[in-house]
XYZ file of N, CA and C in Angstrom:
717
model
N 0.814 -0.841 0.252
C -0.445 0.011 0.185
C 0.334 1.017 -0.159
N 0.635 2.435 -0.629
C 0.968 3.931 -0.557
C 0.117 4.901 -0.454
N 0.652 5.355 0.345
C 0.124 6.688 1.288
C -1.327 6.264 2.930
N -2.029 6.575 2.707
C -3.224 6.576 3.972
C -4.575 7.121 3.235
N -4.888 5.928 3.842
C -6.313 5.252 3.519
C -7.378 6.642 4.256
N -8.296 5.846 3.433
C -9.519 7.755 4.111
C -10.153 6.345 5.276
N -11.126 7.197 6.147
C -11.764 7.253 7.642
C -13.146 6.870 7.310
N -13.983 5.972 7.936
C -15.309 5.572 7.400
C -16.027 6.283 7.660
N -17.115 6.025 7.410
C -18.352 7.401 7.595
C -19.032 6.106 9.023
N -19.391 7.097 10.095
C -20.431 7.471 11.208
C -21.540 7.108 10.608
N -22.316 8.160 9.683
C -23.220 8.514 9.642
C -23.475 8.079 8.232
N -25.326 7.294 8.212
C -25.882 7.327 6.566
C -25.966 7.853 5.541
N -26.225 7.618 4.319
C -25.787 7.917 3.301
C -27.067 8.637 2.810
N -26.160 9.638 1.275
C -27.332 10.776 1.470
C -28.347 10.081 0.422
N -28.778 8.324 -0.186
C -30.012 7.979 0.138
C -30.452 7.950 -1.601
N -31.278 7.819 -2.512
C -31.707 7.980 -3.556
C -32.455 10.180 -3.791
N -32.168 10.271 -5.424
C -32.373 11.072 -5.723
C -32.442 11.458 -7.010
N -31.349 11.073 -7.269
C -31.613 11.288 -8.846
C -31.991 10.615 -9.252
N -32.571 9.176 -9.439
C -32.864 8.171 -9.885
C -34.881 8.389 -10.004
N -34.955 9.387 -8.892
C -36.465 10.103 -8.369
C -36.963 10.753 -9.478
N -35.765 11.612 -9.500
C -36.044 12.958 -10.556
C -35.405 12.745 -12.174
N -35.337 11.511 -11.990
C -34.839 11.392 -13.973
C -34.555 10.138 -13.831
N -35.984 9.343 -14.787
C -36.035 8.169 -14.870
C -35.547 7.293 -15.723
N -35.957 8.845 -16.908
C -34.763 7.954 -18.643
C -33.827 8.793 -18.498
N -33.004 8.586 -19.416
C -31.320 9.201 -19.743
C -31.613 10.611 -19.801
N -30.324 11.221 -19.738
C -30.789 12.339 -19.433
C -29.259 13.097 -20.340
N -29.508 13.072 -21.613
C -28.360 13.555 -22.353
C -28.219 14.979 -22.838
N -26.775 15.222 -23.569
C -26.755 16.876 -23.155
C -26.777 17.467 -24.454
N -26.996 16.947 -25.376
C -28.471 17.758 -26.861
C -27.112 18.954 -28.073
N -25.625 18.495 -27.053
C -24.902 19.084 -27.675
C -23.424 18.787 -27.856
N -22.417 19.550 -28.393
C -21.291 18.526 -28.979
C -19.887 19.045 -27.546
N -19.266 18.839 -27.332
C -18.260 18.825 -26.529
C -16.576 18.470 -26.867
N -15.831 19.082 -25.950
C -14.593 19.243 -26.836
C -14.055 17.895 -26.646
N -14.588 16.813 -26.298
C -14.147 15.829 -26.137
C -14.949 14.549 -26.842
N -15.509 15.008 -27.443
C -16.656 14.222 -28.442
C -15.641 12.413 -29.144
N -14.566 13.687 -29.545
C -13.709 12.413 -30.718
C -13.227 12.107 -29.924
N -13.073 11.381 -29.038
C -12.087 10.499 -27.689
C -13.617 9.668 -27.578
N -14.551 9.514 -27.199
C -15.729 8.775 -27.185
C -16.203 8.239 -28.082
N -15.856 8.219 -29.510
C -16.506 7.486 -30.388
C -16.609 6.683 -31.097
N -15.278 6.178 -30.558
C -15.267 4.192 -30.828
C -16.674 4.068 -30.051
N -16.388 4.176 -28.856
C -17.627 4.095 -27.336
C -18.475 4.404 -28.381
N -18.840 4.944 -28.415
C -20.436 5.160 -29.148
C -20.802 3.725 -29.748
N -19.767 3.871 -30.948
C -20.383 2.987 -31.853
C -19.997 1.753 -31.232
N -19.324 1.346 -30.494
C -19.367 -0.316 -29.853
C -21.041 -0.352 -28.329
N -20.880 0.877 -28.162
C -21.973 0.574 -27.274
C -22.292 -0.709 -26.797
N -23.204 -1.423 -28.136
C -24.565 -2.155 -27.581
C -23.457 -3.970 -27.441
N -22.150 -4.063 -28.131
C -21.631 -4.743 -28.003
C -20.101 -4.745 -26.403
N -20.105 -3.695 -26.438
C -18.390 -3.301 -25.973
C -18.740 -4.083 -24.830
N -19.192 -4.168 -24.048
C -19.639 -5.325 -22.301
C -18.973 -6.662 -22.801
N -19.374 -7.203 -24.004
C -18.892 -8.557 -24.613
C -17.282 -9.096 -24.709
N -16.464 -8.347 -24.902
C -15.597 -7.650 -25.249
C -14.430 -7.458 -24.253
N -15.075 -6.743 -23.078
C -14.204 -6.682 -21.845
C -14.891 -6.868 -21.067
N -16.288 -7.876 -20.615
C -15.931 -8.582 -19.918
C -14.845 -9.141 -19.583
N -14.618 -9.991 -20.351
C -13.937 -11.773 -19.596
C -12.806 -10.791 -18.886
N -11.754 -9.472 -18.978
C -11.014 -9.041 -18.793
C -10.661 -7.845 -17.407
N -12.230 -7.097 -17.661
C -12.820 -6.408 -15.772
C -13.595 -6.899 -15.413
N -13.911 -7.741 -15.408
C -14.929 -8.457 -14.692
C -13.351 -8.603 -12.850
N -13.185 -9.571 -13.568
C -12.453 -10.141 -12.252
C -11.224 -8.417 -11.652
N -11.167 -7.781 -12.304
C -10.239 -6.241 -12.122
C -11.591 -6.051 -10.625
N -12.848 -5.749 -10.936
C -13.381 -5.025 -10.847
C -14.677 -6.030 -9.318
N -14.205 -7.278 -9.816
C -14.466 -7.959 -8.698
C -13.907 -7.175 -7.304
N -12.391 -7.244 -7.847
C -11.498 -7.142 -6.678
C -12.197 -5.708 -5.895
N -11.915 -4.809 -7.066
C -11.848 -2.920 -6.939
C -13.136 -3.175 -5.803
N -14.170 -3.689 -5.756
C -15.629 -3.536 -5.304
C -15.408 -4.168 -3.850
N -15.279 -5.458 -3.986
C -14.184 -5.456 -1.662
C -13.367 -5.068 -1.047
N -12.681 -3.686 -1.918
C -12.371 -2.903 -1.190
C -12.844 -1.784 -1.501
N -13.560 -1.531 -1.576
C -14.521 -0.416 -1.881
C -16.081 0.058 -0.970
N -15.716 -1.746 -0.531
C -16.776 -2.133 0.053
C -16.721 -1.439 1.817
N -16.090 -1.030 2.022
C -16.294 -0.247 3.496
C -16.043 0.699 3.908
N -16.890 1.912 2.716
C -16.912 2.791 1.837
C -18.248 3.345 1.981
N -18.479 2.296 1.557
C -20.821 1.648 0.480
C -21.650 1.400 2.333
N -22.414 1.635 1.934
C -23.202 1.727 3.037
C -24.657 1.483 2.275
N -26.055 0.644 2.726
C -27.129 0.370 2.095
C -27.269 1.404 1.591
N -27.376 2.751 2.123
C -28.549 4.065 1.520
C -27.923 5.226 1.339
N -25.931 4.664 0.766
C -25.106 5.290 -0.381
C -25.941 5.889 -1.837
N -25.028 6.962 -1.006
C -25.381 7.662 -3.778
C -24.465 8.089 -3.608
N -23.878 7.248 -5.123
C -22.489 6.700 -5.903
C -22.598 7.069 -6.989
N -21.268 7.699 -7.566
C -21.327 7.782 -8.599
C -20.872 6.833 -9.277
N -20.676 6.497 -10.604
C -20.415 5.812 -11.540
C -19.778 6.711 -12.877
N -18.382 7.343 -12.768
C -17.999 7.815 -13.596
C -17.646 7.031 -14.494
N -17.814 7.436 -15.708
C -17.708 6.390 -16.800
C -17.627 5.285 -17.275
N -19.185 5.160 -17.274
C -19.872 3.343 -16.259
C -20.186 3.373 -17.452
N -20.353 3.631 -18.831
C -20.194 1.825 -19.858
C -20.725 1.712 -20.080
N -20.916 0.383 -20.568
C -23.227 0.150 -20.545
C -23.752 -0.574 -19.736
N -22.559 -0.401 -18.066
C -22.794 -0.320 -16.976
C -23.176 -2.059 -16.313
N -22.453 -2.584 -16.652
C -22.280 -3.511 -15.638
C -21.370 -3.784 -14.003
N -20.306 -3.176 -14.346
C -20.136 -2.524 -13.059
C -21.255 -1.803 -12.236
N -21.853 -1.183 -12.738
C -22.869 0.004 -11.701
C -23.962 -1.067 -11.079
N -24.078 -1.895 -12.351
C -25.936 -2.685 -11.674
C -24.939 -3.797 -10.807
N -23.702 -4.263 -10.103
C -23.363 -4.593 -9.779
C -23.458 -3.586 -8.105
N -23.063 -2.533 -7.514
C -23.454 -1.666 -7.049
C -24.443 -1.032 -7.174
N -25.378 -1.368 -8.003
C -26.913 -0.540 -7.147
C -27.845 -2.060 -6.095
N -27.260 -3.089 -6.575
C -27.511 -4.842 -5.728
C -27.388 -4.229 -4.517
N -26.092 -3.678 -4.433
C -25.313 -3.698 -2.575
C -26.221 -2.342 -2.076
N -26.764 -1.512 -2.989
C -27.915 -0.499 -2.570
C -29.111 -0.297 -2.125
N -29.477 -1.098 -1.790
C -31.388 -1.070 -1.656
C -31.833 0.168 -1.107
N -30.928 1.166 -0.578
C -31.840 2.360 0.000
C -31.028 3.606 -0.453
N -30.467 2.977 -1.178
C -29.686 4.424 -1.938
C -29.872 4.525 -3.788
N -28.904 4.903 -4.405
C -29.117 4.974 -5.170
C -27.318 5.090 -6.701
N -27.211 4.277 -7.643
C -25.694 4.262 -8.022
C -26.277 6.169 -9.707
N -25.624 6.436 -9.748
C -25.543 7.122 -10.807
C -24.267 6.750 -12.156
N -25.002 6.709 -12.893
C -24.544 6.320 -14.046
C -23.681 7.485 -15.441
N -22.204 8.226 -15.357
C -22.260 9.241 -15.782
C -21.162 8.609 -16.965
N -21.340 8.883 -18.360
C -20.475 8.337 -19.460
C -20.564 9.637 -20.468
N -19.221 9.778 -21.089
C -19.785 11.178 -22.250
C -19.877 10.463 -23.512
N -20.330 9.002 -23.753
C -20.993 8.351 -24.890
C -22.034 8.510 -25.081
N -23.154 9.213 -25.369
C -25.132 8.717 -25.037
C -25.279 7.517 -25.947
N -24.448 6.649 -26.111
C -24.626 5.209 -26.959
C -25.163 4.816 -25.094
N -23.645 4.623 -24.763
C -23.486 3.865 -23.600
C -24.179 4.513 -22.878
N -24.956 5.521 -22.802
C -25.648 6.216 -21.566
C -27.149 5.399 -21.865
N -27.510 5.386 -23.046
C -29.123 4.671 -23.428
C -28.146 3.493 -22.942
N -27.624 2.705 -23.688
C -27.171 0.890 -23.389
C -27.405 0.873 -21.739
N -27.193 0.995 -21.338
C -26.540 1.753 -19.598
C -27.713 1.482 -19.321
N -28.470 2.133 -19.292
C -29.625 2.643 -18.851
C -30.757 1.545 -19.534
N -31.173 1.164 -20.014
C -31.901 0.482 -21.359
C -31.148 -0.861 -20.488
N -30.110 -1.769 -20.274
C -29.576 -2.908 -19.259
C -30.619 -2.369 -17.592
N -30.155 -1.822 -17.570
C -30.146 -1.404 -15.592
C -32.121 -1.757 -15.794
N -32.615 -0.951 -16.126
C -34.367 -1.646 -16.536
C -34.937 -2.115 -16.627
N -33.506 -3.749 -17.850
C -34.469 -4.782 -17.943
C -33.898 -6.065 -17.117
N -33.019 -4.923 -16.015
C -32.597 -6.743 -14.724
C -33.229 -5.685 -13.519
N -34.161 -5.032 -13.857
C -35.078 -4.464 -12.423
C -34.249 -3.583 -11.760
N -33.509 -2.585 -11.989
C -32.896 -1.966 -11.160
C -33.267 -0.490 -11.297
N -34.224 0.054 -10.209
C -34.875 1.387 -10.942
C -34.282 2.630 -10.195
N -32.860 1.664 -8.791
C -32.541 2.981 -8.224
C -31.527 3.571 -9.177
N -31.078 4.274 -10.151
C -29.706 3.963 -11.115
C -30.666 5.107 -11.820
N -30.037 6.679 -12.198
C -29.965 7.629 -12.991
C -28.619 6.991 -14.179
N -29.180 8.269 -15.249
C -27.607 7.751 -16.557
C -28.166 9.148 -16.697
N -26.511 10.397 -16.858
C -26.393 11.546 -17.426
C -25.348 11.379 -19.249
N -25.713 11.798 -19.653
C -24.229 12.367 -20.506
C -23.383 13.437 -20.305
N -22.412 12.607 -19.827
C -21.593 13.921 -19.632
C -19.618 14.262 -19.283
N -19.229 15.004 -18.907
C -17.970 15.097 -19.943
C -17.419 15.080 -17.781
N -16.754 14.081 -17.578
C -16.420 13.820 -15.701
C -15.362 14.982 -15.752
N -15.175 15.506 -15.996
C -14.433 17.223 -15.728
C -14.598 18.110 -16.102
N -16.578 17.636 -15.948
C -17.467 18.704 -16.399
C -18.689 18.698 -16.263
N -18.677 18.199 -14.786
C -19.576 17.399 -14.187
C -20.934 18.760 -14.043
N -22.056 18.235 -14.127
C -23.004 19.275 -13.080
C -23.168 19.950 -12.659
N -23.259 21.375 -11.529
C -23.125 21.674 -10.790
C -24.562 21.250 -10.026
N -25.403 20.575 -10.697
C -26.987 19.421 -10.215
C -26.547 18.944 -8.618
N -24.607 18.289 -8.771
C -24.150 17.055 -8.692
C -23.661 17.525 -7.458
N -23.322 19.009 -7.079
C -22.268 19.445 -5.708
C -22.581 18.801 -4.880
N -21.634 18.509 -4.434
C -21.721 17.496 -2.197
C -21.981 16.977 -2.122
N -23.252 15.399 -3.545
C -24.630 15.610 -3.898
C -24.025 14.040 -3.280
N -22.863 13.576 -3.250
C -21.990 11.772 -3.292
C -21.376 11.630 -2.164
N -21.620 9.784 -1.672
C -21.194 9.970 -0.693
C -20.006 9.374 -1.152
N -19.939 8.854 -2.713
C -19.029 8.026 -3.164
C -19.188 7.890 -4.880
N -17.892 8.405 -5.343
C -18.048 8.030 -6.428
C -16.845 7.640 -7.010
N -17.398 6.093 -7.698
C -15.754 5.861 -8.125
C -15.403 5.099 -10.236
N -14.429 4.760 -10.071
C -14.631 4.797 -11.661
C -13.871 3.057 -12.256
N -14.119 3.137 -12.889
C -13.270 1.674 -13.108
C -13.057 1.268 -14.755
N -12.031 1.479 -14.977
C -10.366 1.021 -15.859
C -11.235 2.392 -16.506
N -11.156 2.932 -16.464
C -11.486 4.769 -17.341
C -10.919 5.874 -16.741
N -9.889 6.337 -16.141
C -9.124 7.046 -15.422
C -8.220 7.345 -16.619
N -7.815 6.669 -17.485
C -6.363 6.589 -18.496
C -6.946 7.263 -19.493
N -8.206 7.379 -19.331
C -8.774 7.865 -20.611
C -9.653 9.632 -20.786
N -9.176 9.758 -19.414
C -9.324 11.232 -19.215
C -8.864 12.475 -19.806
N -8.649 13.329 -20.880
C -8.195 13.976 -21.203
C -6.763 14.730 -20.103
N -7.812 15.709 -18.968
C -7.372 16.562 -18.284
C -7.863 15.753 -16.360
N -6.201 14.426 -17.036
C -6.734 13.986 -15.071
C -7.036 14.814 -13.723
N -6.705 16.117 -13.996
C -6.416 17.564 -13.017
C -8.022 18.202 -12.599
N -8.303 17.869 -14.057
C -9.591 19.061 -14.019
C -10.768 17.776 -13.565
N -10.469 16.169 -14.116
C -12.047 15.276 -13.862
C -11.200 14.545 -11.743
N -10.427 15.046 -11.529
C -10.448 15.125 -10.721
C -10.319 15.578 -9.350
N -10.548 17.362 -9.483
C -11.279 18.147 -9.423
C -12.907 18.350 -9.746
N -13.557 18.094 -11.018
C -14.615 17.773 -10.613
C -15.233 16.954 -10.014
N -15.027 15.357 -10.014
C -15.569 14.931 -8.324
C -15.106 15.372 -7.234
N -14.469 15.578 -7.230
C -14.190 16.201 -5.583
C -15.200 17.092 -4.717
N -15.734 18.133 -5.776
C -17.132 18.638 -5.974
C -18.381 18.529 -6.206
N -18.368 17.112 -6.232
C -19.134 16.328 -6.128
C -19.310 15.249 -5.302
N -18.468 15.540 -4.070
C -18.332 14.553 -3.173
C -18.266 15.696 -1.717
N -19.446 14.376 -1.403
C -19.920 15.395 0.817
C -18.652 15.521 1.300
N -19.258 16.794 2.246
C -17.605 16.112 3.418
C -17.204 15.211 4.077
N -15.836 14.371 3.514
C -15.700 13.240 3.995
C -16.463 11.974 3.074
N -16.883 12.551 1.571
C -16.647 11.832 1.192
C -15.799 10.896 -0.157
N -15.718 10.228 -0.791
C -14.447 8.861 -0.958
C -14.463 9.126 -2.436
N -13.462 8.802 -3.270
C -13.287 8.508 -5.054
C -12.277 8.007 -4.635
N -12.782 6.161 -5.776
C -12.456 5.504 -5.680
C -11.844 5.208 -7.062
N -10.719 5.154 -7.589
C -10.689 4.228 -9.125
C -9.809 3.189 -9.481
N -10.339 2.787 -9.948
C -9.665 1.423 -9.795
C -8.804 1.063 -11.109
N -7.672 0.786 -11.758
C -6.812 0.938 -13.002
C -5.070 0.751 -13.213
N -4.965 0.588 -13.947
C -3.493 0.001 -13.743
C -2.328 0.951 -13.106
N -1.559 0.583 -12.396
C -0.558 1.395 -11.614
C 0.899 1.186 -11.606
N 1.477 -0.320 -10.740
C 2.822 0.436 -11.152
C 3.799 0.522 -12.586
N 4.327 0.727 -12.151
C 5.366 1.624 -13.058
C 5.695 0.716 -13.794
N 5.755 -1.017 -13.720
C 6.135 -2.213 -14.778
C 5.720 -2.252 -15.297
N 4.149 -2.321 -14.943
C 3.324 -2.548 -16.077
C 3.063 -1.870 -17.352
N 2.906 -0.436 -16.861
C 2.608 1.134 -16.901
C 3.881 0.887 -18.640
N 4.561 0.904 -17.769
C 5.639 1.036 -19.360
C 5.685 -0.863 -20.212
N 4.909 -1.249 -20.011
C 4.929 -2.616 -20.494
C 3.887 -2.628 -21.829
N 3.081 -2.120 -20.731
C 1.020 -1.626 -20.815
C 1.296 -0.764 -22.311
N 1.954 0.396 -21.992
C 1.679 2.132 -22.483
C 1.377 1.605 -24.244
N 2.207 1.325 -24.639
C 2.811 1.125 -26.626
C 1.431 0.495 -26.984
N 1.096 -0.904 -25.790
C -0.229 -1.768 -26.751
C -1.569 -0.631 -26.883
N -1.650 0.181 -25.625
C -2.320 0.478 -25.180
C -2.537 1.791 -26.756
N -1.961 2.243 -26.695
C -2.094 3.552 -27.291
C -2.904 3.113 -28.439
N -2.072 1.929 -28.901
C -2.023 1.668 -30.111
C -4.370 1.111 -30.402
N -4.703 0.300 -29.655
C -5.989 -0.989 -29.325
C -6.769 -0.358 -28.831
N -6.171 0.829 -27.431
C -7.710 0.316 -26.812
C -7.436 2.835 -26.646
N -9.201 2.569 -27.618
C -9.482 3.957 -28.223
C -9.592 5.166 -27.493
N -8.809 6.060 -27.051
C -9.620 7.863 -26.508
C -8.244 6.966 -25.503
N -7.510 5.701 -25.502
C -6.269 6.667 -24.402
C -5.091 7.557 -24.478
N -5.449 7.954 -22.811
C -4.414 8.415 -23.033
C -3.055 8.146 -22.189
N -3.305 8.275 -20.773
C -2.007 7.687 -20.541
C -2.439 6.997 -18.702
N -1.118 6.398 -18.246
C -1.500 6.121 -16.854
C -0.998 6.666 -15.583
N -1.368 6.324 -14.556
C -0.109 6.512 -13.599
C -0.100 6.213 -12.662
N 1.271 6.149 -12.084
C 2.104 4.831 -10.776
C 1.390 5.241 -9.376
N 1.118 4.923 -8.457
C 0.376 5.295 -7.368
C 1.018 6.108 -6.866
N 2.495 6.038 -6.822
C 2.824 7.864 -6.498
C 1.804 9.010 -7.289
N 1.744 8.668 -8.516
C 0.741 10.410 -8.704
C -0.559 10.275 -9.021
N -0.733 9.014 -8.224
C -2.466 8.534 -8.212
C -2.263 9.979 -6.795
N -1.532 9.291 -5.837
C -1.333 9.959 -4.128
C -0.800 11.855 -5.007
N 0.108 12.014 -5.686
C -0.074 13.147 -5.463
C -0.815 13.805 -7.068
N -2.144 13.099 -7.300
C -2.926 13.477 -7.912
C -3.672 14.482 -7.268
N -4.771 13.192 -5.973
C -5.327 13.561 -4.870
C -4.890 14.776 -4.375
N -4.134 14.820 -3.605
C -3.562 15.302 -2.564
C -2.857 16.891 -3.161
N -3.101 16.882 -4.506
C -3.203 18.474 -5.265
C -4.370 19.106 -5.189
N -4.967 17.849 -5.571
C -7.012 18.502 -5.750
C -7.339 18.821 -4.708
N -7.376 18.291 -3.641
C -7.153 18.744 -2.370
C -8.232 17.834 -2.073
N -7.733 16.261 -2.071
C -8.457 15.436 -1.270
C -7.009 15.655 0.668
N -6.982 14.392 1.226
C -6.841 15.266 2.778
C -6.105 13.922 2.765
N -6.855 13.061 1.975
C -6.220 11.394 2.329
C -6.036 10.849 0.690
N -5.101 10.471 0.684
C -5.611 9.534 -0.474
C -4.030 8.112 -0.248
N -4.557 7.131 -0.593
C -3.558 5.509 -0.978
C -4.038 5.600 -2.611
N -3.297 3.948 -2.395
C -3.309 3.241 -3.510
C -2.704 1.962 -3.360
N -4.277 0.931 -3.427
C -3.685 -0.688 -2.768
C -3.530 -2.198 -3.913
N -2.510 -2.509 -3.759
C -2.944 -3.368 -5.024
C -3.972 -3.953 -4.974
N -4.883 -4.689 -7.029
C -5.163 -6.008 -6.359
C -5.045 -6.641 -6.927
N -4.850 -6.923 -8.031
C -3.952 -7.825 -8.758
C -2.662 -7.291 -9.702
N -1.631 -7.930 -10.150
C -0.655 -7.617 -10.076
C -1.176 -7.043 -11.602
N -0.312 -5.544 -11.276
C -0.962 -4.378 -12.524
C -1.552 -3.344 -12.129
N -2.323 -4.286 -11.460
C -3.481 -3.016 -11.567
C -3.852 -3.000 -9.711
N -4.718 -1.803 -9.501
C -5.044 -1.263 -8.588
C -6.168 -0.409 -7.225
N -6.444 -0.044 -6.907
C -7.525 0.994 -6.021
C -7.056 1.854 -5.606
N -6.919 3.688 -6.212
C -6.757 4.640 -5.596
C -8.051 5.340 -5.353
N -7.587 5.843 -4.205
C -8.773 5.998 -3.002
C -8.390 7.320 -1.945
N -9.499 8.328 -2.474
C -9.581 9.571 -2.288
C -10.362 9.866 -0.690
N -9.797 10.706 0.026
C -10.717 11.117 0.876
C -10.968 12.998 1.031
N -12.504 13.431 0.415
C -12.501 14.322 0.254
C -12.217 14.558 2.100
N -12.003 16.564 2.020
C -12.492 16.958 3.868
C -13.484 16.859 4.677
N -13.366 17.189 5.529
C -14.993 16.703 6.435
C -14.997 17.774 6.606
């Protein structure tokens, strides 16, 4: 482990809000400066999960176990870069009195995630098209926990995205990032990712994650190894 882990909250979660106000997916209806980074994801929205699940599934399971101490049955959670929403559904089932809000810049992913959640009988979810680096003011201070799974290395401005997430957390809220980390793995996989991973921008090492979080305003930051090459970067908002 690198850094200092967040401490758990003694109070309850914030409960459902957005899933009650927005039963249908909310799309931007306008172009953004980063749309070109998600064009491939948008085209693949309906079949994307088939390709990535064998790889991403085991990684997320390890990450979810590490995040569980920061979740309560009534937590309000954001999935930043939710894709087609499989991981979001796993979290939503742990929050019978809470909710998960899925955010993705690719409108096809937002629609696919919404339809899949409803098809699986989940109504404690809401879905928004948004750039993680420019999240809605309506989200400010509204979440107990924000997480992303294998999405952080697609953020064109990691500092802006981290600051944007921090603004969405309640005092003492937690941000969890599941992503590659060790320098040896990053150096080995970066050339392939640059060629084969649409929208890939770059990886962070454990120390770089902690520096990013603390430099953005988080008061605690740590990195935990999950599987060889992958880990959980976690930060806690000021109380």
